XYZ file of C-alpha atoms in Angstrom:
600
model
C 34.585 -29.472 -8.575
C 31.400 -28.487 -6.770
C 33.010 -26.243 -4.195
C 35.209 -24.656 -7.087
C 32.131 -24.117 -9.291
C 30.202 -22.741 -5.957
C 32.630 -19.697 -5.667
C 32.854 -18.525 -9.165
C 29.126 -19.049 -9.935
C 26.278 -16.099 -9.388
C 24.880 -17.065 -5.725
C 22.166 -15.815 -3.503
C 24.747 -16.627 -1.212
C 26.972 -13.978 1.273
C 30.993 -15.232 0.689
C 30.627 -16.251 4.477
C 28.155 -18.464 3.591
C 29.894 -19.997 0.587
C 32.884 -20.720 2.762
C 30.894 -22.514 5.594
C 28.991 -24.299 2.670
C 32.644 -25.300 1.314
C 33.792 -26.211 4.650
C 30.999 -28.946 4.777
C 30.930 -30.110 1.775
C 34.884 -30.793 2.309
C 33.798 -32.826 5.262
C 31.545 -35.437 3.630
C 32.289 -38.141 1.428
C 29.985 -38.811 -2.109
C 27.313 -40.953 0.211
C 26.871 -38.166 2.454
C 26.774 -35.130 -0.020
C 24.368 -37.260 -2.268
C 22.211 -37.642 1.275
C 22.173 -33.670 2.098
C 21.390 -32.704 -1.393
C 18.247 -34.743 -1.430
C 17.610 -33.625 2.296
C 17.650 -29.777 1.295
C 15.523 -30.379 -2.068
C 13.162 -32.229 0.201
C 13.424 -29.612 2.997
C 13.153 -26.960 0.042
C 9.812 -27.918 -1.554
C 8.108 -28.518 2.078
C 8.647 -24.621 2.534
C 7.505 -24.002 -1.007
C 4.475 -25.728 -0.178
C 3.688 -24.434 3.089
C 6.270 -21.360 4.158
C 3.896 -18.715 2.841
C 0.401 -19.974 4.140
C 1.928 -20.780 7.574
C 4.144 -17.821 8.076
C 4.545 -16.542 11.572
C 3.383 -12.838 12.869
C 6.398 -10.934 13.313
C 6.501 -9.449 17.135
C 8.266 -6.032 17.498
C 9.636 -7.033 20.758
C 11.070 -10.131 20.978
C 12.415 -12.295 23.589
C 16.360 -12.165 23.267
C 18.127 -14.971 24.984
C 22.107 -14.251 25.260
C 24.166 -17.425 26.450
C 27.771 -17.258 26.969
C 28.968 -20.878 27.352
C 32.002 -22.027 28.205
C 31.767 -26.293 28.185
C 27.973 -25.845 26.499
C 25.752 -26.374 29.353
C 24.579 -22.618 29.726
C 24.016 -23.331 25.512
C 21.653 -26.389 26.269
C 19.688 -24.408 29.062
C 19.611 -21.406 26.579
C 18.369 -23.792 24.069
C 15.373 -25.115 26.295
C 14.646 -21.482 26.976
C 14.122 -20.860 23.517
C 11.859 -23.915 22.847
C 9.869 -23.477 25.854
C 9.224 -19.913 24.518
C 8.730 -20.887 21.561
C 6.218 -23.421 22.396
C 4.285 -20.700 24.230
C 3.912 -18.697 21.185
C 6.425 -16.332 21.676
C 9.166 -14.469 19.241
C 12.534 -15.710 20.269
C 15.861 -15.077 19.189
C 18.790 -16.849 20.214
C 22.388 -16.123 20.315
C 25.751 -16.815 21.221
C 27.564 -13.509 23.676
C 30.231 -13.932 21.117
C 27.666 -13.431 18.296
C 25.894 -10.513 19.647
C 26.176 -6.925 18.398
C 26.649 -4.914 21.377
C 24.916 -1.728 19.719
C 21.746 -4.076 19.466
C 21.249 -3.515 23.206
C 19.106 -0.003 23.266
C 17.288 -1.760 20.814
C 15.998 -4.667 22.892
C 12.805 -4.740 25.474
C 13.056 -7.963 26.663
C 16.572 -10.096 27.573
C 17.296 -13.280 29.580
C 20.554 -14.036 29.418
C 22.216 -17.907 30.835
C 25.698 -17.645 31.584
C 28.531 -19.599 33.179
C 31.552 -18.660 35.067
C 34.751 -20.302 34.966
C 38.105 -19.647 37.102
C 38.569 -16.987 39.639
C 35.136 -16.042 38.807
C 35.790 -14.881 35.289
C 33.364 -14.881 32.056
C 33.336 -17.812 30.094
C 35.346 -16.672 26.616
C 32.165 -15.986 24.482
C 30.963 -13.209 26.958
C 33.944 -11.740 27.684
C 33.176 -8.808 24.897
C 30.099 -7.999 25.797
C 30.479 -8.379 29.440
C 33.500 -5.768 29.219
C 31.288 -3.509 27.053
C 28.324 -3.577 30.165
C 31.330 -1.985 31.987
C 32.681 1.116 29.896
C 31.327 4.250 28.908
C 30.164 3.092 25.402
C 27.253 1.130 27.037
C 23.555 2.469 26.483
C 20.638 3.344 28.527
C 18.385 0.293 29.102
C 15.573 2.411 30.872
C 12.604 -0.088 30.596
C 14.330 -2.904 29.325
C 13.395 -6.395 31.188
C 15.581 -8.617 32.170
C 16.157 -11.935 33.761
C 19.525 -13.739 34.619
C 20.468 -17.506 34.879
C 24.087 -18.081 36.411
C 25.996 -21.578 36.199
C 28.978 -22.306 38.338
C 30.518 -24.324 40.353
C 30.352 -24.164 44.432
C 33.530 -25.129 44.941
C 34.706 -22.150 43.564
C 35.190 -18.709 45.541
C 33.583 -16.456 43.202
C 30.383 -18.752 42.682
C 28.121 -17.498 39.509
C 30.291 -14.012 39.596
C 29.763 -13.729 36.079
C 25.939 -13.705 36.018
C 26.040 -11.487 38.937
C 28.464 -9.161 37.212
C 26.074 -9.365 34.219
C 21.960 -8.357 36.387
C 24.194 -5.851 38.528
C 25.679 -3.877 35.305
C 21.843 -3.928 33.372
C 20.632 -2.964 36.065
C 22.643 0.082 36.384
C 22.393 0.855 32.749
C 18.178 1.244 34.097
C 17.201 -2.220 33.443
C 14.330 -3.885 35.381
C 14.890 -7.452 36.829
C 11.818 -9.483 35.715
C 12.686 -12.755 37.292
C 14.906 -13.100 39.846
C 18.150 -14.553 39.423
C 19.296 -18.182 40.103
C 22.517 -18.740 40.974
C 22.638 -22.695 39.920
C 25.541 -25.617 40.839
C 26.336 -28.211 38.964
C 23.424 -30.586 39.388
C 21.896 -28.121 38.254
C 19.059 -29.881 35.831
C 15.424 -29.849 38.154
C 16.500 -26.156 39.168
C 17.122 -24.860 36.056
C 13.740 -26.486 35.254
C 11.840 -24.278 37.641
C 13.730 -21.406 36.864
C 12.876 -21.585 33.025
C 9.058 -22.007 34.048
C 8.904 -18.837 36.173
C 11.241 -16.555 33.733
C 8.896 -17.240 30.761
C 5.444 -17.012 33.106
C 6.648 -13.572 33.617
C 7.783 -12.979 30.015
C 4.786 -14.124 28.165
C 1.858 -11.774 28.954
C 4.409 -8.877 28.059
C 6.156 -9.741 24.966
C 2.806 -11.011 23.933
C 1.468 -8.027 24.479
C 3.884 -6.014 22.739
C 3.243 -8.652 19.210
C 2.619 -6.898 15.792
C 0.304 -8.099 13.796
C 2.536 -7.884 10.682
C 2.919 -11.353 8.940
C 6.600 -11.938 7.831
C 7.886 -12.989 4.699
C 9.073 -16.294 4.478
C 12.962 -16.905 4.635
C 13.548 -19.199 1.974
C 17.049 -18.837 3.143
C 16.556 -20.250 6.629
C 19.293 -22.573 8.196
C 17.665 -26.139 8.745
C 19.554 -27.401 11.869
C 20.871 -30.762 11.678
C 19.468 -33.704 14.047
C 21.164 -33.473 17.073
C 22.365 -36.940 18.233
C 19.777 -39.136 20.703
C 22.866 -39.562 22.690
C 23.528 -36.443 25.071
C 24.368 -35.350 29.007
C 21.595 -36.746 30.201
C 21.345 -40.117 27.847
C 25.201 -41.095 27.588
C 26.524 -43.353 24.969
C 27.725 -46.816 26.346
C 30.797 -46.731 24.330
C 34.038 -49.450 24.215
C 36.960 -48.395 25.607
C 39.565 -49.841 23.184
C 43.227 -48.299 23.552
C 44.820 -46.808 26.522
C 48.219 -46.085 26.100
C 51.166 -44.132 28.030
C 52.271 -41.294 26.158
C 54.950 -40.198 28.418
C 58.575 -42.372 29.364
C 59.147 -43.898 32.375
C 61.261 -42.034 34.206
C 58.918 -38.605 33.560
C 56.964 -36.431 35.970
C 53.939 -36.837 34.042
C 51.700 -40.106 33.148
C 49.540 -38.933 30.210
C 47.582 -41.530 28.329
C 46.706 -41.899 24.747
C 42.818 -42.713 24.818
C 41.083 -44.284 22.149
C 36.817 -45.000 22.504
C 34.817 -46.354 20.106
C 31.387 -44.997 18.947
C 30.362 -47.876 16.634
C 26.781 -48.369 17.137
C 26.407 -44.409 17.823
C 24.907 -41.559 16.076
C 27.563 -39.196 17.925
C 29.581 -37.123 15.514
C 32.075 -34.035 16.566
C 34.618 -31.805 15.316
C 37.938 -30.775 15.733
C 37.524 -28.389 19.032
C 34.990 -30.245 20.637
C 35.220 -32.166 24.169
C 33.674 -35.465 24.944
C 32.262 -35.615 27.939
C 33.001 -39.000 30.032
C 31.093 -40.586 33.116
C 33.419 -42.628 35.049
C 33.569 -44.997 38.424
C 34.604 -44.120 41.686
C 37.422 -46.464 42.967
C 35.885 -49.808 44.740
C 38.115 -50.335 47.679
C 37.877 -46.622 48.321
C 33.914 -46.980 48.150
C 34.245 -50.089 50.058
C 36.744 -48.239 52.797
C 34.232 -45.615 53.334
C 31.462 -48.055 53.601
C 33.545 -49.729 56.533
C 34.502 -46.836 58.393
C 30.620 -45.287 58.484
C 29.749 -48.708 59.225
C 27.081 -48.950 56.386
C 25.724 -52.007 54.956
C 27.063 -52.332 51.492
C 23.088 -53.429 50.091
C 21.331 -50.648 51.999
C 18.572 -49.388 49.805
C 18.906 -45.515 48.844
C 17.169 -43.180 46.574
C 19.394 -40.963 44.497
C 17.057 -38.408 42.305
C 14.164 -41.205 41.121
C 15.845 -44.275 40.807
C 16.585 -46.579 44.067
C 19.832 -48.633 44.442
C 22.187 -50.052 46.528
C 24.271 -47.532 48.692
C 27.438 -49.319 46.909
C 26.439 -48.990 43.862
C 25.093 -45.597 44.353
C 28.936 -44.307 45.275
C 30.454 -46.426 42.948
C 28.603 -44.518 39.926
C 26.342 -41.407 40.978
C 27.998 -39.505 43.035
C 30.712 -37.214 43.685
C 33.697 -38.644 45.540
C 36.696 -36.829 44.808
C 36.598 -33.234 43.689
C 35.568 -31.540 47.100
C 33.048 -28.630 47.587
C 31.927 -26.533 50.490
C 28.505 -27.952 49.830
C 29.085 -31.298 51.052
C 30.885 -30.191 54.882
C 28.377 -27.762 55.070
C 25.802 -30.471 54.865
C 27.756 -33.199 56.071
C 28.927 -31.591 59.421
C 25.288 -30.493 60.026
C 24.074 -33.624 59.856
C 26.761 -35.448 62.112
C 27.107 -32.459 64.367
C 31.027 -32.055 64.327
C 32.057 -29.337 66.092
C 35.202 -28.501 64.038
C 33.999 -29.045 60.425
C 30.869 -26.591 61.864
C 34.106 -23.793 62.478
C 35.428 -24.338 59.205
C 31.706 -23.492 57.519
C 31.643 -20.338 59.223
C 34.929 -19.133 58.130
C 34.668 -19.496 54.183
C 38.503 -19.424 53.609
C 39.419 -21.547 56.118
C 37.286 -24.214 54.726
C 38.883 -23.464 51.011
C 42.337 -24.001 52.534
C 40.656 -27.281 53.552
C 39.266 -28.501 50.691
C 41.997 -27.550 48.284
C 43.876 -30.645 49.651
C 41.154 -32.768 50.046
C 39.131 -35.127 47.961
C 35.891 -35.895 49.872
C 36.971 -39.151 50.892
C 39.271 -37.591 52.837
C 36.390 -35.499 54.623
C 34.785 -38.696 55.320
C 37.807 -40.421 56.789
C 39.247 -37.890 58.850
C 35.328 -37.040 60.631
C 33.861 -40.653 60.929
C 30.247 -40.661 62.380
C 27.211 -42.037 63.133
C 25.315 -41.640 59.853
C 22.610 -43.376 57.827
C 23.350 -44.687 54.433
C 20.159 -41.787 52.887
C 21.670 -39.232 54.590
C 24.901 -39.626 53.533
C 23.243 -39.418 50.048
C 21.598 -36.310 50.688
C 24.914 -35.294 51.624
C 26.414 -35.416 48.267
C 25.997 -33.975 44.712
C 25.379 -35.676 42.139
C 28.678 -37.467 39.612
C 29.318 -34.697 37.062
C 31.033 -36.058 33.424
C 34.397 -35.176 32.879
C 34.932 -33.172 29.791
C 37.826 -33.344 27.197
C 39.436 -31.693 24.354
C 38.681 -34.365 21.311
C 42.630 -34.998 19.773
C 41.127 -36.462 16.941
C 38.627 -36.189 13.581
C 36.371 -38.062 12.546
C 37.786 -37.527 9.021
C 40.478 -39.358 9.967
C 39.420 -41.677 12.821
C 35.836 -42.138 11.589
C 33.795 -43.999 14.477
C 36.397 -43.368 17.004
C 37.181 -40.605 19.370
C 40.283 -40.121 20.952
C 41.250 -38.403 24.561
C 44.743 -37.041 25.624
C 44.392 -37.628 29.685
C 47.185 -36.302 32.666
C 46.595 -38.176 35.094
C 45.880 -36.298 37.902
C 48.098 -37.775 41.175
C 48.941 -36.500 44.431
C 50.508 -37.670 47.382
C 48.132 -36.355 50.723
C 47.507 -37.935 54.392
C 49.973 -41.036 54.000
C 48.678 -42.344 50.455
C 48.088 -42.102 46.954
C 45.118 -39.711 45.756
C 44.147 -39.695 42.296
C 41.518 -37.486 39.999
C 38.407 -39.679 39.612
C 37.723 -39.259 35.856
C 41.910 -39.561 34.981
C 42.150 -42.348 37.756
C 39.519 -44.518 36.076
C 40.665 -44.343 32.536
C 44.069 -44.353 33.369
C 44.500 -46.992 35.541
C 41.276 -48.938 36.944
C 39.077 -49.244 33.456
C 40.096 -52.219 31.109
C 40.585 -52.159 27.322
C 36.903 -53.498 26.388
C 34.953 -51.906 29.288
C 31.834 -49.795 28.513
C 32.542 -46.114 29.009
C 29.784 -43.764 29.378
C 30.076 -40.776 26.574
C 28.587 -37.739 25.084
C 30.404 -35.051 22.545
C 30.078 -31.785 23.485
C 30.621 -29.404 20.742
C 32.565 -26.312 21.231
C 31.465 -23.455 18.148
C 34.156 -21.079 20.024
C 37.494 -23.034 19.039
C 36.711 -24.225 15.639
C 39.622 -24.236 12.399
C 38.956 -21.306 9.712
C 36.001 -21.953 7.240
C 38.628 -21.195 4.733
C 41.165 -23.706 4.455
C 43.968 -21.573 2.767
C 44.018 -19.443 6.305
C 47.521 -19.978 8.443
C 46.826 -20.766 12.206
C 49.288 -20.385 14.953
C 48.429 -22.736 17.507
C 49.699 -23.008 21.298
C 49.264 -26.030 22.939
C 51.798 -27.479 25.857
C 51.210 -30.436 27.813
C 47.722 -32.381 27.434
C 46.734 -29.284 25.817
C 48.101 -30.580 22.172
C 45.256 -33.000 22.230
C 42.462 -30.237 20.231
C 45.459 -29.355 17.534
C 45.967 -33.084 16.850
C 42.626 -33.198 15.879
C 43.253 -29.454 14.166
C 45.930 -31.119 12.053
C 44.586 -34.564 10.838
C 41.612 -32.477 9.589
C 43.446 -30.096 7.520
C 45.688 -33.484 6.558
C 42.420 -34.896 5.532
C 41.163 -31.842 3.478
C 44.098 -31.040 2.347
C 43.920 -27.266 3.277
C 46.551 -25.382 2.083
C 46.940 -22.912 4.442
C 50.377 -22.923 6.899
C 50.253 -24.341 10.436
C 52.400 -23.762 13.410
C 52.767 -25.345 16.488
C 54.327 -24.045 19.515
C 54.476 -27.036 22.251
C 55.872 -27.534 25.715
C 56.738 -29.940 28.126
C 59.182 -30.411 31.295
C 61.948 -33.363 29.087
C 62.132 -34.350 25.738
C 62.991 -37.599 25.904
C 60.571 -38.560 28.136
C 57.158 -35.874 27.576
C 57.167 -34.752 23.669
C 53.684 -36.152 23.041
C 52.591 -37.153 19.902
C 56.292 -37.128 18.577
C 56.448 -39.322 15.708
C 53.101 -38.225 14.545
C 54.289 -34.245 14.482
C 57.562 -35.472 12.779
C 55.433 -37.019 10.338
C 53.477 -33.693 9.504
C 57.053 -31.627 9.504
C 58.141 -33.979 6.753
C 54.971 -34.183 4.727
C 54.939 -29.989 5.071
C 51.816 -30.259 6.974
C 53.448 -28.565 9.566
C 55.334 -25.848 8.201
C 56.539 -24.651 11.315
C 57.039 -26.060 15.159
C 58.546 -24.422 17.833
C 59.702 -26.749 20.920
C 59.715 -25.713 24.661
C 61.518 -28.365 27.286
C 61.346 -26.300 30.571
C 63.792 -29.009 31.925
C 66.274 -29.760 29.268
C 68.733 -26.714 30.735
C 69.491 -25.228 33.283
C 67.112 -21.759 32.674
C 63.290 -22.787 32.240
C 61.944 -22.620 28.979
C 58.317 -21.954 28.088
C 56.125 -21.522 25.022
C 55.753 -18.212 26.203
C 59.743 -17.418 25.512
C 59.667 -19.226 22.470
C 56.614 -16.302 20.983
C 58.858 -13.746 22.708
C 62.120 -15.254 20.110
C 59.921 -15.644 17.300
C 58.064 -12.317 18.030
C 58.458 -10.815 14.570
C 57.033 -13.758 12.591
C 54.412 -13.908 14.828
C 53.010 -10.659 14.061
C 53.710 -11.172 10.156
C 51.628 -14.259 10.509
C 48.567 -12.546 12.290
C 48.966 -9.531 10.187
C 48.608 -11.666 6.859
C 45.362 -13.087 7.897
C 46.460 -16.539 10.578
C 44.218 -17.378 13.013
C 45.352 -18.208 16.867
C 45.017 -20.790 18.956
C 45.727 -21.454 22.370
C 44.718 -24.858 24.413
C 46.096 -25.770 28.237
C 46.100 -24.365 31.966
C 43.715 -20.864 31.793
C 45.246 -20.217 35.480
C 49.452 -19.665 34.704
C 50.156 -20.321 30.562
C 46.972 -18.761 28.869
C 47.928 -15.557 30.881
C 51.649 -15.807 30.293
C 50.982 -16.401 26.691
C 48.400 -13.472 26.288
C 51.219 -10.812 27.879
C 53.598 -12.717 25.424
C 51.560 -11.643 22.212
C 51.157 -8.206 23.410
C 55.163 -8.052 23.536
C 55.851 -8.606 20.666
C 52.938 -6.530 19.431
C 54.611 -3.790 21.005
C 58.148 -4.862 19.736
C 57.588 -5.375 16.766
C 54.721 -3.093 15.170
C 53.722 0.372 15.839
C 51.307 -0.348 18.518
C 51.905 0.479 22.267
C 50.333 -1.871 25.010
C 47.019 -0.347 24.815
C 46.535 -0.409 20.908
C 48.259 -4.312 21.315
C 45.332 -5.157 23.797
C 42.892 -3.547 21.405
C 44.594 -5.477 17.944
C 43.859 -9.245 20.282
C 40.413 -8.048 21.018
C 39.549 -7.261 17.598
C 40.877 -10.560 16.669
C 38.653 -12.444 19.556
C 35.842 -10.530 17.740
C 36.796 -11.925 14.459
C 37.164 -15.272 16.071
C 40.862 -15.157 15.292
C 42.139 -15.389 18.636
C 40.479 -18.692 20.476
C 40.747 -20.475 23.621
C 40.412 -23.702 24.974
C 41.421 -23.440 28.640
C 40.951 -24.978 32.066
């Protein structure tokens, strides 16, 4: 009754505001609206009290810190930015690439921008706008404007950081001055990132300071109040119970995907439906153990890994990185044992690719034995990174559970069984009842409509149906009338249609008004989501032109791309538009947050 009256009613609210008000308020339960009410009425007459005498000096030139994030951790170091700056006294403003108004730029003085890069070193999909804007003719004259850059990435990628590179080279073009130099940071990235936030804002303070007004500002009696973020994070994991894992797939298939269920009782963690939860795991024992043997290193040697001091066992067993392979670690590792050929392979940088791509680093180890200490072999290594995954649940309907949709990632290489250390664990070495390590990671770039009468398309094959899961027992839960389509793929029906009697379920409850099946394998010509947008081009378009809002979720390398070319085609086929004004219809919709990916 609430959000009915809320719509009809005078408001000092915009309608974009009364729909993400709605949206919330659809999300709690009596308990928890009675709790925000008397939050904001508190929060309300503090600011009455104390906005106006307090109020802040407006500075003409603020600082302007643009993050494009693609799993959230160039978000958190944009975050610290801004509260480090803030603490200093400075005018800040925050805000997501996706967010930003690219005509804003002549108007800035001072930017730092922390971005990641993903892929073949592409932008992350919140800066892909603005990062394609930098490059055309459209882009302003930044004569004066300061600068710094913070890059993310991932060494054992080719195109390392490309994106922030991509991002200082093009300012500076447009007549930008770099400020601070750029840091091109890997994954353990945390004490580095550190520094580099201390020496960007030393050299940003004495000049946006000096460029301050000395114009008090109104008070915003309309400001957002953030909610509590949860004590649990990246850095201070949840010690959750692992209670369900269950095989998804039949026995004879290709695949083994398992149906992962955690518990957060005991937690403060909350997420959404297109948020990941990021999961420590445990390297393998006897492959620890084998390693141990063949360096010939004393299981209880003492090592120190960051501040904390621990058994070399133990040390490889849970902080640090054993399976996904990085130049990094030969470059390092062959220094410090002196091998000859691993010393080639560094100085021919795709030669050692072609080496690590069928490698985990156990393999490195096993196949170039030495003579090494156990601290050494520390220093060798980086530090465990959490695996992050799409949430296939909501808490509307789950309430303090979360649940994962994991492939098991399995290979045959060298004469035995390899297997991805995140999937490997959870799959098939942790026991129902163990203590997993967990943090949610929220994702504000592949979120449902605000408005729940609004169709969505959604494209999911493989693991990827794990976000839309969660996508459809929230609109189940809120009863959202809009439509909802599925497209979803897999090699054999019998044996990989995940989720089956659950999507069956929403197809006769008219949840799902429409699903569209792709079996590569059932016949004899290969069948893909793809083909099935291609067959069903025309109400495709009908449902984007009436307002539905897209979704795709899976492998960013082959499908994403093969599902992009897809949508233009039948753009093309069946509306007036040519390729050009097709690619220019899906980047309006990216704009409008219509067209969203969750990719990898």
């Amino acid at each position: 009754m609430l959000v009915n009256l809320l719509s009809a009613a005078a408001s000092p609210l915009t309608q974009e505001q009364i729909q993400k008000l709605q949206g919330l308020v659809a999300e709690l339960n009596p308990i928890q609206q009675a709790w925000v009410s008397g939050y904001l009425a508190a929060s309300a007459n503090s600011a009455a009290v104390a906005g106006i005498a307090t109020a802040p000096t407006v500075e003409s030139a603020p600082l302007t810190i643009l993050y494009g994030s693609q799993t959230g951790n160039a978000k958190g170091v944009a975050n610290k930015l801004k509260e480090q700056a803030q603490a200093r006294g400075l005018s800040v403003q925050l805000v997501n690439m996706a967010d930003y108004k690219p005509a804003n730029l002549k108007k800035e003085k001072f930017i730092a921008i922390v971005v990641s890069t993903y892929g073949e070193g592409e932008p992350p999909e919140p800066a892909e706008a603005l990062h394609g804007f930098l490059a055309s003719k459209k882009a302003p004259k930044l004569d004066g404007v300061k600068i710094a850059v913070l890059g993310l990435g991932d060494t054992s990628y080719e195109f390392f950081c490309q994106t922030a590179k991509d991002f200082e080279t093009r300012l500076t073009a447009l007549g930008a001055d770099v400020l601070h130099a750029r840091a091109d940071l890997d994954v353990d990235y945390d004490a580095q990132a550190a520094t580099w936030l201390t020496g960007a804002l030393d050299a940003f303070e004495p000049l946006v300071k000096a460029q301050a007004a000395a114009t008090p500002a109104a008070a915003n009696p309309f400001a957002v109040v953030s909610a509590p973020a949860s004590q649990y994070n990246k850095q201070n994991p949840f010690a959750a119970e692992l209670s369900v894992v269950q095989k998804i797939t039949g026995r004879d298939s290709t695949k083994d995907v398992r149906h992962i269920e955690i518990s957060l009782e005991g937690s403060d963690i909350t997420y959404l439906p297109g948020d990941a939860l990021g999961v420590y795991f445990l390297n393998d024992e006897a492959r620890v153990d084998e390693v141990l043997a063949l360096l010939n290193l004393d299981a209880d040697a003492q090592v120190k890994v960051g501040e904390e001091t621990l058994s070399i066992r133990t040390a490889l067993i849970e902080k640090l990185e054993l399976t996904q392979s990085y130049p990094g670690f030969v470059e390092k590792y062959a220094e410090v044992t002196a091998n000859a050929a691993l010393q080639a392979l560094v100085a021919d940088k795709a030669a050692l690719r072609e080496y690590l791509n069928e490698r985990q680093i156990y393999d490195v180890i096993k196949q170039n034995t030495a003579t090494i200490d156990a601290q050494t072999l520390v220093d060798c290594l980086r530090k465990l990174q959490a695996r992050l995954y799409s949430i296939a649940s909501s808490q509307a309907e789950v309430e303090e559970e979360v649940h994962l949709t994991v492939g098991l990632v399995e290979f045959d290489a060298f004469g035995e069984k390899h297997h991805g250390g995140c999937s490997g664990y959870l799959a098939l070495r942790a026991e129902e009842g163990a203590k997993v390590k967990v943090f949610s990671e929220h994702n504000d770039n592949f979120r449902l409509p605000q408005n729940d009468d609004t169709p969505v398309i959604m494209i999911g094959p493989g693991t990827g149906i794990a976000p839309f899961r969660a996508f459809l027992q929230e609109r189940d839960a809120r009863g959202a009338a809009g439509e909802n389509w599925l497209f979803f793929g897999n090699p054999h029906f019998t044996q990989d249609f995940l989720y089956q009697v659950e999507i069956q379920g929403y197809v006769k409850s008219g949840l799902l008004t429409k699903v569209d099946l792709a079996f590569s394998r059932d016949q004899a010509q290969k069948v893909y989501v793809q083909d099935r947008i291609r067959e069903k081009g025309a109400e495709v378009v009908a449902w984007l032109e009436k307002g539905a809002h897209l979704y795709i979720c899976g492998d960013a390398n082959r499908m994403a791309k093969d599902v992009h070319q897809a949508l233009v085609d039948v753009l093309v086929a069946h509306s007036s538009r040519d390729a050009e004004q097709a690619e220019e219809y899906l980047k309006e919709l990216r704009a409008a947050h219509r067209y969203q990916k969750d990719v990898y």
